[in-house]
Amino acid sequence: MVATAVHLRQDFTDCESTRILRRWEKVTFRIYGMYRKDARWAVGDYIRLAWRIVNENLSSDETLKGLSVIGSKFPIKEAIENLRDANCYTYWGEELRYFLHRYEEHLSKQAGQNFDNEQWRRIWETTSARSVEHIRPQSWWTSRGRESDEGRMHGLGNLLLLPPGLNSKLQDMPERKKVDDYTKTGLLIAQEVAGTVSTSGWTFKTMKERETHLLEWAMQEWAD
């Protein structure tokens, strides 16, 4: 409703609307993505703010402040800690895809590339279970009786998104045998992992380093 209210305000400039909707996305993903709250949370706050945007003609600065007030109940530092050493595969599939999609956008921007990749369209067309790749395969963990080590096996540091056919093909292969296929996807996020595997191997240390790197990026991406 807040997004709709912003679009109804024809007096907001394009720049103002973009800033507001960007903060709306940050706050909303923190609440319903990182904190994993359901639709009962903060709904009244959003409805009241939407009403004020339309009926009280809030300025863009006032609207931004209203969103920050909603978000203040869900601080970014705690949101990040909710993802650290957490199972991000079993219960966070759609949110994970969105998280890594945004990270690919970030890498594209850093590389000076336009983000318009056919592979991502294929990823979004299938289910999260068919597109989420365990870099160190699940079979490695189960064969060693380490299924309970969810924070590593299903943690951010060990997860990647691939086109569904490739994901099925690679699922039980050791990490080093996946490098060429990762590189050929055209996905910068997969190429980044391929570079790490080639130079440092895929160890608990490199998994943890990748998780830390992703969370440090997320700290900047979804802070107000």
Short mmCIF file of C-alpha atoms in Angstrom, two decimals, residues 4-204:
data_model
loop_
_atom_site.label_atom_id
_atom_site.label_comp_id
_atom_site.label_asym_id
_atom_site.label_seq_id
_atom_site.Cartn_x
_atom_site.Cartn_y
_atom_site.Cartn_z
CA THR A 4 0.85 2.32 -4.35
CA ALA A 5 0.43 5.54 -2.35
CA VAL A 6 3.78 6.81 -3.62
CA HIS A 7 2.78 6.08 -7.23
CA LEU A 8 -0.50 7.96 -6.69
CA ARG A 9 1.40 11.09 -5.65
CA GLN A 10 1.93 12.76 -9.02
CA ASP A 11 3.69 15.69 -7.33
CA PHE A 12 6.67 13.58 -6.29
CA THR A 13 9.54 13.93 -8.74
CA ASP A 14 11.04 10.78 -10.27
CA CYS A 15 14.07 11.23 -8.03
CA GLU A 16 11.92 11.55 -4.91
CA SER A 17 9.82 8.49 -5.81
CA THR A 18 12.95 6.45 -6.46
CA ARG A 19 14.46 7.41 -3.08
CA ILE A 20 11.24 6.60 -1.24
CA LEU A 21 10.71 3.26 -2.95
CA ARG A 22 14.34 2.33 -2.35
CA ARG A 23 13.94 2.93 1.39
CA TRP A 24 10.59 1.10 1.33
CA GLU A 25 12.39 -1.91 -0.21
CA LYS A 26 15.18 -1.77 2.38
CA VAL A 27 12.79 -1.67 5.34
CA THR A 28 10.41 -4.25 3.88
CA PHE A 29 13.11 -6.80 3.04
CA ARG A 30 14.59 -6.43 6.49
CA ILE A 31 11.25 -7.16 8.16
CA TYR A 32 9.89 -9.93 5.94
CA GLY A 33 13.16 -11.27 4.55
CA MET A 34 15.97 -10.98 7.06
CA TYR A 35 13.78 -11.11 10.17
CA ARG A 36 11.47 -13.64 8.50
CA LYS A 37 8.32 -12.02 9.90
CA ASP A 38 4.93 -12.89 8.43
CA ALA A 39 2.30 -10.49 7.07
CA ARG A 40 0.88 -9.75 10.52
CA TRP A 41 3.95 -7.72 11.44
CA ALA A 42 3.99 -3.94 10.91
CA VAL A 43 0.92 -4.06 8.65
CA GLY A 44 -0.82 -1.32 10.64
CA ASP A 45 2.27 0.89 10.43
CA TYR A 46 2.38 0.52 6.65
CA ILE A 47 -1.36 1.19 6.22
CA ARG A 48 -1.25 4.31 8.40
CA LEU A 49 1.76 5.65 6.53
CA ALA A 50 0.11 4.96 3.15
CA TRP A 51 -3.01 6.85 4.31
CA ARG A 52 -0.92 9.82 5.40
CA ILE A 53 1.04 9.91 2.13
CA VAL A 54 -2.21 10.24 0.16
CA ASN A 55 -4.42 12.20 2.55
CA GLU A 56 -1.94 14.46 4.33
CA ASN A 57 0.30 15.04 1.32
CA LEU A 58 3.44 14.13 3.25
CA SER A 59 6.59 15.57 1.73
CA SER A 60 9.21 13.18 0.41
CA ASP A 61 11.39 13.82 3.48
CA GLU A 62 8.46 13.11 5.81
CA THR A 63 7.68 9.92 3.91
CA LEU A 64 11.29 8.79 4.17
CA LYS A 65 11.23 9.53 7.88
CA GLY A 66 8.00 7.52 8.28
CA LEU A 67 9.62 4.50 6.63
CA SER A 68 12.69 4.85 8.84
CA VAL A 69 10.46 4.88 11.93
CA ILE A 70 8.94 1.55 10.82
CA GLY A 71 12.39 0.17 10.09
CA SER A 72 13.82 1.33 13.42
CA LYS A 73 12.05 -1.59 15.12
CA PHE A 74 14.03 -3.95 12.89
CA PRO A 75 17.68 -2.74 12.95
CA ILE A 76 20.06 -3.90 10.26
CA LYS A 77 22.72 -5.24 12.66
CA GLU A 78 20.29 -7.69 14.22
CA ALA A 79 18.95 -8.58 10.77
CA ILE A 80 22.46 -9.53 9.68
CA GLU A 81 23.00 -11.68 12.77
CA ASN A 82 19.79 -13.57 11.94
CA LEU A 83 21.54 -14.79 8.78
CA ARG A 84 24.94 -15.59 10.24
CA ASP A 85 25.57 -19.34 10.65
CA ALA A 86 21.91 -19.90 9.72
CA ASN A 87 20.17 -22.44 7.50
CA CYS A 88 19.38 -20.24 4.48
CA TYR A 89 18.33 -23.14 2.26
CA THR A 90 15.48 -25.02 3.91
CA TYR A 91 13.31 -22.11 5.04
CA TRP A 92 14.65 -19.12 3.09
CA GLY A 93 14.54 -20.19 -0.56
CA GLU A 94 12.75 -17.27 -2.21
CA GLU A 95 14.44 -14.71 0.01
CA LEU A 96 17.81 -16.29 -0.79
CA ARG A 97 17.17 -15.97 -4.51
CA TYR A 98 16.29 -12.32 -4.11
CA PHE A 99 19.34 -11.72 -1.88
CA LEU A 100 21.74 -13.25 -4.41
CA HIS A 101 19.96 -11.62 -7.35
CA ARG A 102 20.63 -8.24 -5.75
CA TYR A 103 24.25 -9.24 -5.15
CA GLU A 104 24.63 -10.05 -8.85
CA GLU A 105 23.26 -6.57 -9.63
CA HIS A 106 25.91 -5.15 -7.31
CA LEU A 107 28.71 -7.07 -9.05
CA SER A 108 27.42 -5.97 -12.47
CA LYS A 109 27.44 -2.34 -11.39
CA GLN A 110 30.97 -2.69 -10.03
CA ALA A 111 32.08 -4.18 -13.34
CA GLY A 112 30.36 -1.42 -15.32
CA GLN A 113 28.00 -3.90 -16.96
CA ASN A 114 24.28 -3.66 -17.67
CA PHE A 115 22.35 -6.15 -15.58
CA ASP A 116 20.22 -8.07 -18.08
CA ASN A 117 21.13 -11.72 -17.97
CA GLU A 118 19.07 -14.47 -19.59
CA GLN A 119 20.32 -16.94 -17.01
CA TRP A 120 18.56 -15.03 -14.24
CA ARG A 121 15.27 -15.21 -16.09
CA ARG A 122 15.65 -18.99 -16.21
CA ILE A 123 16.46 -19.08 -12.48
CA TRP A 124 13.32 -17.11 -11.59
CA GLU A 125 11.13 -19.31 -13.79
CA THR A 126 11.83 -22.41 -11.70
CA THR A 127 11.53 -23.24 -8.00
CA SER A 128 14.19 -22.27 -5.50
CA ALA A 129 14.91 -25.96 -4.82
CA ARG A 130 15.89 -26.48 -8.48
CA SER A 131 18.05 -23.38 -8.71
CA VAL A 132 19.92 -23.30 -5.37
CA GLU A 133 23.33 -24.90 -5.62
CA HIS A 134 25.37 -26.21 -2.70
CA ILE A 135 28.96 -25.42 -3.67
CA ARG A 136 30.20 -28.22 -1.44
CA PRO A 137 27.47 -30.75 -2.26
CA GLN A 138 25.01 -32.06 0.29
CA SER A 139 26.21 -35.59 -0.43
CA TRP A 140 29.64 -34.66 0.99
CA TRP A 141 28.07 -33.69 4.32
CA THR A 142 25.73 -36.68 4.56
CA SER A 143 28.44 -39.20 3.66
CA ARG A 144 30.43 -37.94 6.65
CA GLY A 145 27.51 -37.83 9.05
CA ARG A 146 27.54 -34.02 9.21
CA GLU A 147 23.87 -33.38 8.38
CA SER A 148 23.48 -31.50 11.67
CA ASP A 149 26.09 -28.94 10.57
CA GLU A 150 23.35 -26.84 8.94
CA GLY A 151 25.05 -23.51 9.44
CA ARG A 152 27.83 -24.56 7.10
CA MET A 153 26.08 -26.91 4.68
CA HIS A 154 23.04 -24.64 4.18
CA GLY A 155 24.73 -21.36 5.12
CA LEU A 156 25.09 -18.34 2.85
CA GLY A 157 28.76 -19.08 2.31
CA ASN A 158 28.03 -22.44 0.67
CA LEU A 159 25.04 -21.46 -1.46
CA LEU A 160 24.85 -20.23 -5.03
CA LEU A 161 22.18 -19.84 -7.71
CA LEU A 162 22.53 -21.59 -11.06
CA PRO A 163 20.23 -22.25 -14.01
CA PRO A 164 18.10 -25.32 -13.10
CA GLY A 165 19.56 -27.78 -15.62
CA LEU A 166 23.11 -26.99 -14.61
CA ASN A 167 22.26 -27.18 -10.93
CA SER A 168 20.95 -30.73 -11.40
CA LYS A 169 24.02 -31.73 -13.39
CA LEU A 170 26.54 -30.46 -10.83
CA GLN A 171 24.80 -31.30 -7.57
CA ASP A 172 27.05 -34.19 -6.44
CA MET A 173 30.32 -33.10 -8.06
CA PRO A 174 33.31 -31.91 -6.00
CA GLU A 175 33.89 -28.17 -6.04
CA ARG A 176 37.00 -28.15 -8.24
CA LYS A 177 35.19 -30.07 -10.98
CA LYS A 178 32.51 -27.37 -11.11
CA VAL A 179 34.84 -24.44 -11.81
CA ASP A 180 34.58 -24.50 -15.62
CA ASP A 181 30.79 -24.76 -15.54
CA TYR A 182 30.54 -21.92 -13.02
CA THR A 183 32.74 -19.75 -15.22
CA LYS A 184 30.70 -20.44 -18.36
CA THR A 185 27.38 -19.39 -16.83
CA GLY A 186 28.09 -15.72 -17.45
CA LEU A 187 26.94 -15.02 -13.89
CA LEU A 188 29.43 -12.86 -12.02
CA ILE A 189 28.45 -14.42 -8.70
CA ALA A 190 29.32 -17.90 -10.03
CA GLN A 191 32.57 -16.65 -11.55
CA GLU A 192 33.51 -15.11 -8.20
CA VAL A 193 33.07 -18.50 -6.50
CA ALA A 194 35.00 -20.22 -9.30
CA GLY A 195 37.92 -17.86 -8.70
CA THR A 196 37.95 -18.64 -4.98
CA VAL A 197 37.81 -22.41 -5.56
CA SER A 198 40.64 -22.22 -8.11
CA THR A 199 42.96 -20.15 -5.96
CA SER A 200 42.16 -21.12 -2.37
CA GLY A 201 40.10 -24.29 -2.57
CA TRP A 202 36.72 -24.65 -0.87
CA THR A 203 37.28 -25.08 2.84
CA PHE A 204 35.39 -24.17 5.99
#
